[in-house]
CSV table of C-alpha atoms in Angstrom, one decimal:
chain,number,residue,atom,x,y,z
O,1,MET,CA,136.3,70.1,17.7
O,2,LYS,CA,138.4,68.0,14.7
O,3,LEU,CA,141.1,66.1,16.7
O,4,ASN,CA,144.5,66.4,15.4
O,5,LEU,CA,145.7,63.2,13.4
O,6,SER,CA,147.5,61.9,15.8
O,7,VAL,CA,145.3,62.5,18.4
O,8,GLN,CA,143.5,60.1,16.1
O,9,ILE,CA,146.3,57.5,16.1
O,10,PHE,CA,147.4,57.6,19.5
O,11,ALA,CA,143.8,57.1,20.1
O,12,SER,CA,143.1,54.0,18.1
O,13,LEU,CA,146.2,52.2,19.4
O,14,VAL,CA,144.6,52.5,23.2
O,15,LEU,CA,140.8,51.1,21.4
O,16,SER,CA,142.8,48.4,19.7
O,17,VAL,CA,144.6,47.7,22.9
O,18,VAL,CA,141.8,47.8,24.9
O,19,VAL,CA,139.6,45.9,22.7
O,20,GLY,CA,142.2,43.6,22.3
O,21,LEU,CA,142.2,42.5,26.4
O,22,VAL,CA,138.3,42.8,26.1
O,23,LEU,CA,138.4,40.2,23.1
O,24,GLY,CA,141.2,38.0,24.2
O,25,ASP,CA,142.5,35.2,22.2
O,26,GLY,CA,139.6,33.9,21.2
O,27,ALA,CA,138.4,36.7,18.9
O,28,ILE,CA,142.0,35.6,16.7
O,29,GLY,CA,139.9,33.8,13.9
O,30,PRO,CA,137.5,36.9,12.9
O,31,VAL,CA,139.8,39.0,13.3
O,32,LYS,CA,142.3,37.8,11.3
O,33,THR,CA,139.5,37.1,8.7
O,34,TRP,CA,138.0,40.5,8.4
O,35,VAL,CA,140.0,43.2,10.8
O,36,ALA,CA,143.7,42.2,9.8
O,37,PRO,CA,142.8,43.1,5.7
O,38,VAL,CA,142.4,46.2,6.4
O,39,GLY,CA,145.7,46.6,8.1
O,40,THR,CA,147.9,45.7,5.0
O,41,MET,CA,145.7,47.4,2.7
O,42,PHE,CA,146.4,50.3,4.6
O,43,ILE,CA,150.5,49.0,4.6
O,44,ASN,CA,150.2,49.1,0.3
O,45,LEU,CA,149.0,52.3,0.3
O,46,ILE,CA,152.5,52.9,2.1
O,47,LYS,CA,154.2,50.8,0.0
O,48,MET,CA,152.9,52.3,-3.2
O,49,MET,CA,154.3,55.9,-2.4
O,50,ILE,CA,157.8,54.8,-1.8
O,51,VAL,CA,159.0,54.9,-4.9
O,52,PRO,CA,157.4,57.8,-6.0
O,53,VAL,CA,157.4,60.2,-4.1
O,54,VAL,CA,161.8,59.5,-4.1
O,55,LEU,CA,161.8,59.8,-7.1
O,56,CYS,CA,160.6,63.4,-7.3
O,57,SER,CA,161.4,64.8,-4.3
O,58,LEU,CA,165.4,64.0,-5.4
O,59,VAL,CA,165.0,65.2,-8.1
O,60,VAL,CA,163.2,68.0,-6.6
O,61,GLY,CA,165.5,69.1,-4.0
O,62,MET,CA,168.8,68.8,-6.8
O,63,THR,CA,166.9,71.2,-9.5
O,64,SER,CA,166.1,73.4,-6.2
O,65,MET,CA,170.2,74.4,-5.9
O,66,GLY,CA,170.0,76.0,-9.1
O,67,ASP,CA,173.0,75.5,-11.3
O,68,LEU,CA,175.6,73.0,-10.4
O,69,LYS,CA,178.5,76.0,-9.9
O,70,LYS,CA,175.9,76.5,-6.6
O,71,LEU,CA,176.6,73.7,-4.7
O,72,GLY,CA,180.2,74.7,-4.6
O,73,ARG,CA,182.5,75.5,-0.7
O,74,ILE,CA,179.0,75.9,1.0
O,75,GLY,CA,176.8,74.0,-0.3
O,76,MET,CA,179.2,70.3,-0.2
O,77,LYS,CA,180.7,71.2,3.2
O,78,THR,CA,176.0,72.1,4.0
O,79,VAL,CA,175.6,68.5,2.8
O,80,GLY,CA,178.8,66.8,4.3
O,81,PHE,CA,178.1,67.7,7.5
O,82,TYR,CA,174.3,66.5,7.1
O,83,MET,CA,175.0,62.7,6.0
O,84,VAL,CA,177.7,62.3,8.2
O,85,THR,CA,175.3,63.4,11.5
O,86,THR,CA,172.5,61.7,10.3
O,87,ALA,CA,174.8,58.0,9.5
O,88,ILE,CA,176.4,59.0,13.2
O,89,ALA,CA,172.6,59.4,14.2
O,90,ILE,CA,171.9,56.0,13.1
O,91,VAL,CA,174.6,54.4,15.0
O,92,ILE,CA,173.4,56.3,18.0
O,93,GLY,CA,170.4,54.9,17.5
O,94,PHE,CA,171.5,51.3,16.9
O,95,ALA,CA,173.9,51.2,20.0
O,96,VAL,CA,170.6,52.8,21.9
O,97,ALA,CA,168.8,49.9,21.5
O,98,SER,CA,171.4,47.2,21.6
O,99,VAL,CA,171.3,48.4,25.3
O,100,VAL,CA,167.6,48.7,26.5
O,101,GLN,CA,166.8,46.1,24.0
O,102,PRO,CA,163.1,47.4,23.1
O,103,GLY,CA,160.8,45.0,21.5
O,104,ILE,CA,161.9,42.4,23.8
O,105,GLY,CA,160.0,39.3,24.8
O,106,MET,CA,157.7,40.9,22.6
O,107,ALA,CA,158.4,38.0,19.8
O,108,LEU,CA,155.0,36.8,18.4
O,109,PRO,CA,154.1,33.5,20.0
O,110,GLY,CA,152.5,31.1,17.8
O,111,GLU,CA,154.2,32.7,13.9
O,112,ALA,CA,157.7,31.6,12.8
O,113,ALA,CA,159.3,34.2,12.6
O,114,PRO,CA,159.4,35.7,9.1
O,115,LYS,CA,162.1,34.5,7.2
O,116,VAL,CA,164.8,37.6,5.4
O,117,LYS,CA,166.9,37.2,3.1
O,118,GLU,CA,170.7,37.3,3.9
O,119,ALA,CA,171.5,40.6,3.3
O,120,PRO,CA,174.6,41.3,0.5
O,121,THR,CA,177.8,42.4,1.5
O,122,ILE,CA,179.0,46.0,1.9
O,123,MET,CA,180.5,45.6,-1.4
O,124,GLN,CA,177.8,44.5,-3.3
O,125,VAL,CA,175.3,47.2,-1.7
O,126,PHE,CA,177.6,49.5,-3.7
O,127,VAL,CA,177.7,47.4,-6.9
O,128,ASN,CA,173.9,47.4,-6.8
O,129,MET,CA,173.2,51.1,-6.4
O,130,ILE,CA,174.0,51.8,-9.6
O,131,PRO,CA,171.0,51.2,-11.4
O,132,THR,CA,171.6,48.8,-14.9
O,133,ASN,CA,167.3,49.5,-15.3
O,134,PRO,CA,165.9,52.5,-13.7
O,135,ILE,CA,162.6,51.0,-14.4
O,136,ALA,CA,163.2,47.8,-13.1
O,137,SER,CA,164.5,49.0,-9.8
O,138,MET,CA,161.3,51.0,-9.4
O,139,ALA,CA,158.6,48.6,-10.5
O,140,LYS,CA,160.6,46.1,-7.5
O,141,ALA,CA,160.8,48.9,-4.9
O,142,ASP,CA,164.9,48.6,-4.8
O,143,ILE,CA,165.3,51.9,-3.3
O,144,LEU,CA,168.8,52.8,-3.2
O,145,PRO,CA,169.4,52.2,-7.1
O,146,VAL,CA,166.2,55.0,-7.8
O,147,ILE,CA,168.5,57.1,-5.5
O,148,ILE,CA,171.5,57.0,-7.7
O,149,PHE,CA,169.5,57.1,-10.7
O,150,SER,CA,167.7,60.0,-9.3
O,151,LEU,CA,170.8,62.0,-7.8
O,152,PHE,CA,172.0,61.9,-12.0
O,153,LEU,CA,168.6,63.3,-12.4
O,154,GLY,CA,168.5,65.9,-11.5
O,155,ALA,CA,171.8,66.4,-11.7
O,156,GLY,CA,171.6,65.6,-15.1
O,157,ILE,CA,168.5,68.7,-15.5
O,158,ILE,CA,170.5,70.9,-13.8
O,159,SER,CA,173.6,70.6,-16.1
O,160,VAL,CA,170.7,71.6,-19.2
O,161,GLY,CA,169.4,74.6,-18.7
O,162,GLY,CA,166.8,76.4,-20.1
O,163,SER,CA,163.8,76.4,-21.1
O,164,ARG,CA,164.4,72.7,-21.8
O,165,SER,CA,164.7,72.2,-18.2
O,166,LYS,CA,162.3,74.6,-16.0
O,167,LEU,CA,159.5,71.7,-18.3
O,168,LEU,CA,160.8,68.4,-16.9
O,169,ILE,CA,161.5,71.2,-13.3
O,170,ASN,CA,158.3,71.6,-12.9
O,171,LEU,CA,157.4,68.3,-13.5
O,172,PHE,CA,158.6,66.6,-10.4
O,173,ASP,CA,158.0,69.5,-8.6
O,174,ALA,CA,154.2,68.7,-9.6
O,175,GLY,CA,154.6,65.1,-9.7
O,176,ALA,CA,155.8,66.0,-6.1
O,177,GLU,CA,153.0,67.9,-5.3
O,178,VAL,CA,150.9,65.3,-6.3
O,179,CYS,CA,152.5,62.5,-4.1
O,180,TYR,CA,152.9,64.9,-1.1
O,181,LYS,CA,148.8,65.0,-1.5
O,182,ILE,CA,148.3,61.4,-2.0
O,183,ILE,CA,150.4,60.4,1.1
O,184,ALA,CA,148.2,63.2,2.8
O,185,MET,CA,145.2,61.0,2.0
O,186,ILE,CA,146.8,58.2,3.0
O,187,MET,CA,147.8,58.9,6.5
O,188,ARG,CA,143.6,60.8,7.2
O,189,LEU,CA,143.4,56.6,7.2
O,190,ALA,CA,145.8,55.9,9.5
O,191,PRO,CA,143.4,55.6,12.9
O,192,ILE,CA,142.1,52.6,11.1
O,193,GLY,CA,144.9,51.2,8.9
O,194,VAL,CA,146.9,51.5,13.0
O,195,PHE,CA,143.8,50.2,15.2
O,196,CYS,CA,143.5,47.0,12.0
O,197,LEU,CA,147.2,46.0,12.2
O,198,LEU,CA,147.4,46.3,15.9
O,199,LEU,CA,144.5,44.8,17.3
O,200,PRO,CA,144.7,41.1,15.9
O,201,VAL,CA,148.4,41.6,17.7
O,202,VAL,CA,147.0,42.2,21.2
O,203,VAL,CA,144.5,39.8,20.7
O,204,GLN,CA,147.0,37.1,20.5
O,205,ASN,CA,149.7,38.2,22.6
O,206,GLY,CA,148.2,40.5,25.5
O,207,PRO,CA,148.9,41.9,28.1
O,208,LYS,CA,152.8,41.9,26.3
O,209,VAL,CA,153.0,44.4,23.9
O,210,LEU,CA,152.6,47.0,26.1
O,211,LEU,CA,155.6,47.4,27.7
O,212,PRO,CA,158.4,47.3,24.9
O,213,LEU,CA,156.4,50.4,23.1
O,214,LEU,CA,156.9,51.9,25.7
O,215,SER,CA,161.3,50.9,25.7
O,216,VAL,CA,160.4,52.2,22.3
O,217,ILE,CA,159.9,55.8,23.9
O,218,ILE,CA,162.8,55.8,26.8
O,219,ALA,CA,165.1,55.2,23.7
O,220,MET,CA,164.3,57.1,21.6
O,221,ALA,CA,164.8,60.1,24.5
O,222,ILE,CA,167.8,58.0,24.8
O,223,GLY,CA,169.8,58.4,21.4
O,224,CYS,CA,168.2,62.2,20.9
O,225,THR,CA,169.8,63.8,24.7
O,226,ILE,CA,173.3,61.9,23.4
O,227,HIS,CA,173.2,63.0,20.1
O,228,ALA,CA,172.1,66.5,20.9
O,229,VAL,CA,174.9,66.3,24.0
O,230,CYS,CA,177.7,64.9,22.2
O,231,VAL,CA,177.8,65.7,19.2
O,232,TYR,CA,175.6,69.4,18.0
O,233,SER,CA,177.8,70.7,21.2
O,234,SER,CA,181.4,69.2,19.1
O,235,VAL,CA,180.5,70.5,15.6
O,236,ALA,CA,179.8,73.7,18.0
O,237,ALA,CA,182.2,73.8,20.1
O,238,VAL,CA,184.6,72.1,17.6
O,239,VAL,CA,184.3,73.3,14.1
O,240,GLY,CA,181.9,77.1,15.0
O,241,HIS,CA,183.5,77.7,18.3
O,242,MET,CA,180.5,78.7,20.0
O,243,SER,CA,179.9,77.2,23.7
O,244,PRO,CA,177.3,74.5,24.4
O,245,VAL,CA,176.1,76.7,26.7
O,246,ARG,CA,175.8,79.0,24.7
O,247,PHE,CA,174.6,77.0,21.8
O,248,PHE,CA,171.4,75.6,22.8
O,249,ARG,CA,170.3,78.3,25.3
O,250,GLY,CA,170.3,80.7,22.0
O,251,MET,CA,168.4,77.2,20.3
O,252,THR,CA,165.6,77.1,23.3
O,253,GLU,CA,163.1,78.6,21.8
O,254,ALA,CA,162.9,77.3,18.8
O,255,MET,CA,163.3,73.8,20.3
O,256,VAL,CA,160.3,73.8,22.0
O,257,ILE,CA,158.1,75.3,19.6
O,258,ALA,CA,159.4,71.8,17.7
O,259,PHE,CA,158.2,69.6,20.8
O,260,THR,CA,155.7,70.8,21.4
O,261,THR,CA,154.7,70.7,17.3
O,262,CYS,CA,156.3,68.8,15.5
O,263,SER,CA,157.2,70.3,12.1
O,264,SER,CA,160.5,71.4,11.4
O,265,ALA,CA,159.0,73.6,8.5
O,266,GLY,CA,157.1,75.5,11.4
O,267,THR,CA,159.8,76.1,12.8
O,268,LEU,CA,162.3,77.6,10.5
O,269,PRO,CA,160.9,80.7,11.4
O,270,VAL,CA,162.0,80.3,14.6
O,271,ASN,CA,164.9,78.8,14.0
O,272,MET,CA,166.0,81.4,11.2
O,273,LYS,CA,165.6,84.4,13.4
O,274,ASN,CA,167.2,82.4,16.5
O,275,THR,CA,170.2,81.8,15.1
O,276,GLU,CA,171.2,84.5,12.7
O,277,GLU,CA,170.0,86.7,16.3
O,278,LYS,CA,171.1,84.5,19.7
O,279,LEU,CA,173.7,82.5,18.1
O,280,GLY,CA,175.6,84.8,15.4
O,281,VAL,CA,175.3,83.7,12.3
O,282,LYS,CA,175.4,85.9,9.0
O,283,ARG,CA,172.5,85.4,7.2
O,284,ASP,CA,173.6,84.7,3.6
O,285,ILE,CA,174.4,81.7,5.8
O,286,VAL,CA,171.0,81.0,7.8
O,287,SER,CA,168.7,81.5,4.6
O,288,PHE,CA,171.5,78.7,2.8
O,289,VAL,CA,171.6,76.4,5.2
O,290,LEU,CA,168.3,76.2,7.3
O,291,PRO,CA,166.0,75.9,4.5
O,292,LEU,CA,167.9,72.9,3.0
O,293,GLY,CA,168.7,71.5,6.6
O,294,ALA,CA,164.5,71.1,6.2
O,295,THR,CA,165.6,69.4,3.2
O,296,ILE,CA,168.0,66.3,3.3
O,297,ASN,CA,168.9,67.3,6.4
O,298,MET,CA,166.4,64.0,9.3
O,299,ASP,CA,168.8,63.4,11.9
O,300,GLY,CA,165.5,62.3,14.6
O,301,THR,CA,164.2,60.5,11.8
O,302,ALA,CA,168.3,58.6,11.0
O,303,LEU,CA,168.1,58.1,14.8
O,304,TYR,CA,164.8,56.7,14.5
O,305,MET,CA,165.2,54.1,12.2
O,306,GLY,CA,167.6,52.6,14.0
O,307,VAL,CA,165.8,52.1,17.1
O,308,CYS,CA,163.1,51.4,15.5
O,309,SER,CA,164.5,49.2,13.1
O,310,LEU,CA,166.1,46.6,16.2
O,311,PHE,CA,162.5,47.1,17.7
O,312,ILE,CA,161.1,45.3,15.4
O,313,ALA,CA,163.7,42.7,14.3
O,314,ASN,CA,163.6,41.8,18.7
O,315,VAL,CA,160.2,41.5,18.3
O,316,PHE,CA,159.6,39.3,15.2
O,317,GLY,CA,162.8,36.6,16.2
O,318,ILE,CA,164.7,38.4,14.1
O,319,HIS,CA,168.5,38.8,14.6
O,320,LEU,CA,170.6,41.8,12.5
O,321,THR,CA,173.9,40.5,11.1
O,322,MET,CA,176.1,43.4,10.8
O,323,ASP,CA,176.1,43.8,7.0
O,324,GLN,CA,171.8,44.0,7.4
O,325,MET,CA,172.6,47.4,9.8
O,326,MET,CA,175.7,48.7,7.5
O,327,MET,CA,172.0,48.7,5.4
O,328,ILE,CA,170.4,50.5,7.2
O,329,VAL,CA,172.6,52.8,8.5
O,330,LEU,CA,173.7,53.5,3.8
O,331,THR,CA,169.8,54.1,3.3
O,332,GLY,CA,168.7,55.5,5.5
O,333,THR,CA,171.6,58.3,5.4
O,334,LEU,CA,170.5,58.8,0.9
O,335,ALA,CA,167.1,58.8,2.0
O,336,SER,CA,166.5,61.5,4.0
O,337,ILE,CA,167.7,63.6,1.0
O,338,GLY,CA,164.3,62.3,-0.9
O,339,THR,CA,161.7,61.9,2.9
O,340,ALA,CA,162.4,65.2,4.2
O,341,GLY,CA,158.9,67.2,4.5
O,342,VAL,CA,156.9,64.3,3.2
O,343,PRO,CA,153.6,64.0,5.7
O,344,GLY,CA,154.1,61.2,7.9
O,345,ALA,CA,158.3,61.2,6.6
O,346,GLY,CA,159.8,59.0,9.4
O,347,LEU,CA,156.7,56.2,8.6
O,348,ILE,CA,157.8,55.9,5.4
O,349,MET,CA,160.9,56.3,5.5
O,350,LEU,CA,160.9,53.1,7.8
O,351,ALA,CA,159.6,51.1,5.5
O,352,MET,CA,161.8,52.3,3.0
O,353,VAL,CA,165.4,51.2,5.6
O,354,LEU,CA,162.6,48.3,6.5
O,355,GLN,CA,162.1,47.5,3.0
O,356,SER,CA,166.7,47.3,2.3
O,357,VAL,CA,166.3,44.9,4.9
O,358,GLY,CA,163.6,42.1,4.5
O,359,LEU,CA,162.6,43.4,7.6
O,360,PRO,CA,158.5,42.9,7.6
O,361,LEU,CA,156.2,46.3,7.7
O,362,GLU,CA,154.1,45.4,9.8
O,363,GLY,CA,156.1,46.5,12.3
O,364,LEU,CA,155.6,49.7,11.6
O,365,ALA,CA,151.7,49.4,13.2
O,366,LEU,CA,153.6,48.5,16.2
O,367,VAL,CA,154.7,52.3,16.0
O,368,ALA,CA,152.9,54.1,14.1
O,369,GLY,CA,150.6,55.2,17.6
O,370,ILE,CA,153.3,55.7,19.6
O,371,ASP,CA,154.3,58.1,17.0
O,372,ARG,CA,153.4,62.4,17.8
O,373,VAL,CA,155.1,60.9,20.7
O,374,LEU,CA,158.1,59.7,19.0
O,375,ASP,CA,158.5,63.0,16.3
O,376,MET,CA,158.3,65.0,19.0
O,377,PHE,CA,162.0,64.1,20.1
O,378,ARG,CA,163.1,63.6,16.2
O,379,THR,CA,162.2,67.5,15.0
O,380,THR,CA,163.8,68.4,18.2
O,381,LEU,CA,166.7,67.1,17.1
O,382,ASN,CA,166.3,68.0,13.7
O,383,ILE,CA,166.3,71.5,13.6
O,384,THR,CA,168.6,71.6,16.2
O,385,GLY,CA,171.1,69.9,14.2
O,386,ASP,CA,170.4,72.2,11.0
O,387,ALA,CA,171.2,75.1,13.4
O,388,ALA,CA,174.3,73.4,14.6
O,389,VAL,CA,175.7,72.7,11.5
O,390,ALA,CA,174.7,76.8,10.5
O,391,VAL,CA,177.9,77.9,12.7
O,392,ALA,CA,179.7,75.3,11.0
O,393,ILE,CA,179.9,76.3,7.6
O,394,ASP,CA,179.5,80.0,9.3
O,395,ALA,CA,182.8,79.4,11.5
O,396,THR,CA,184.3,77.5,8.3
O,397,GLU,CA,184.0,80.3,5.8
O,398,LYS,CA,184.7,83.2,8.6
O,399,SER,CA,188.7,83.0,7.6
O,400,VAL,CA,187.4,83.8,3.8
O,401,PRO,CA,184.7,86.1,1.8
O,402,THR,CA,181.4,83.7,0.7
O,403,GLN,CA,181.0,84.0,-3.2
O,404,LEU,CA,177.5,85.1,-1.8
O,405,GLU,CA,179.3,88.6,-0.4
O,406,ILE,CA,181.2,89.1,-4.0
O,407,THR,CA,178.1,89.2,-5.7
O,408,GLU,CA,176.8,92.1,-3.5
């Protein structure tokens, strides 16, 4: 029986720990010479796909909305809700990680902490977001300028319309599908990449690598619970005028499926059925808000980025400044639009965030082995957030006739 990829990655994590503990620090020379470079190649494969997948996915996401008028009232409110809750999720991730402090005590001895370039100020970030040369930004993998350029490119294609825009839409849609296939190929190598990245760390540091990984899982579980109970309950109760008890009771089935499958797309039909039948949201709202949420709403992954970025900073002995944390919030919020639905989206987004503030991408290996466990929490949070926003949008639209009702 063929093992699930996530099971393979977790098995690779366990194997790297066992082999590393057996070999001990006496094998660090050969391991660094022959094993570590393979891990570096895996990291390079992930970095290779960051810019293409952001560009193609964002353009496709924009153009799939049809024309600019369709972004209208419901579209803007929906996107606004998703962006705000995503930013809040990253902040909660930072807050929980600041208390739990995952990675403390796992600092790698014998190696100087990598030097991190000084983070720009917030105003410099806003200035640098607008690329003077999009191609140069892509070549340097400057993620924020690529995101902004992609959004403008998508809006421009929608504005042109007609057969000319259809040509470009098909081109970027095909490009996005190719990117997804390549990422799927890369993720099949993840068990080998994780083993080759973690083995040198375990060989050099011994059992000290184990406890901090458990602290990451605990921080993730606490953060997701806080976000669901506080943020989503508030959205459902204050904006949606729905009891949190009724909301979570109606979401139970979809949440269980999301937790076990780790697939937002796979949970979408059940989530739509529950939101319409058990939460009473109108079908036209459900059919617009939930699929859009499956594309751009990644609160769970955003919270994961907050926890994991602080974890990786702690491991490498790097102190994150407030400007760097704000950069992570901004990059993570915008990047969530471009990578939802991509296989391995959590690691891809985390790679973008780490790169945006100069944190070592080698830290990806430290969380890749437990990514399946973390994915259970973040997927559940993602689909719950989709439904909460649908409830809120439905309540705000009940006071006036919607454009969908008028056209019908």
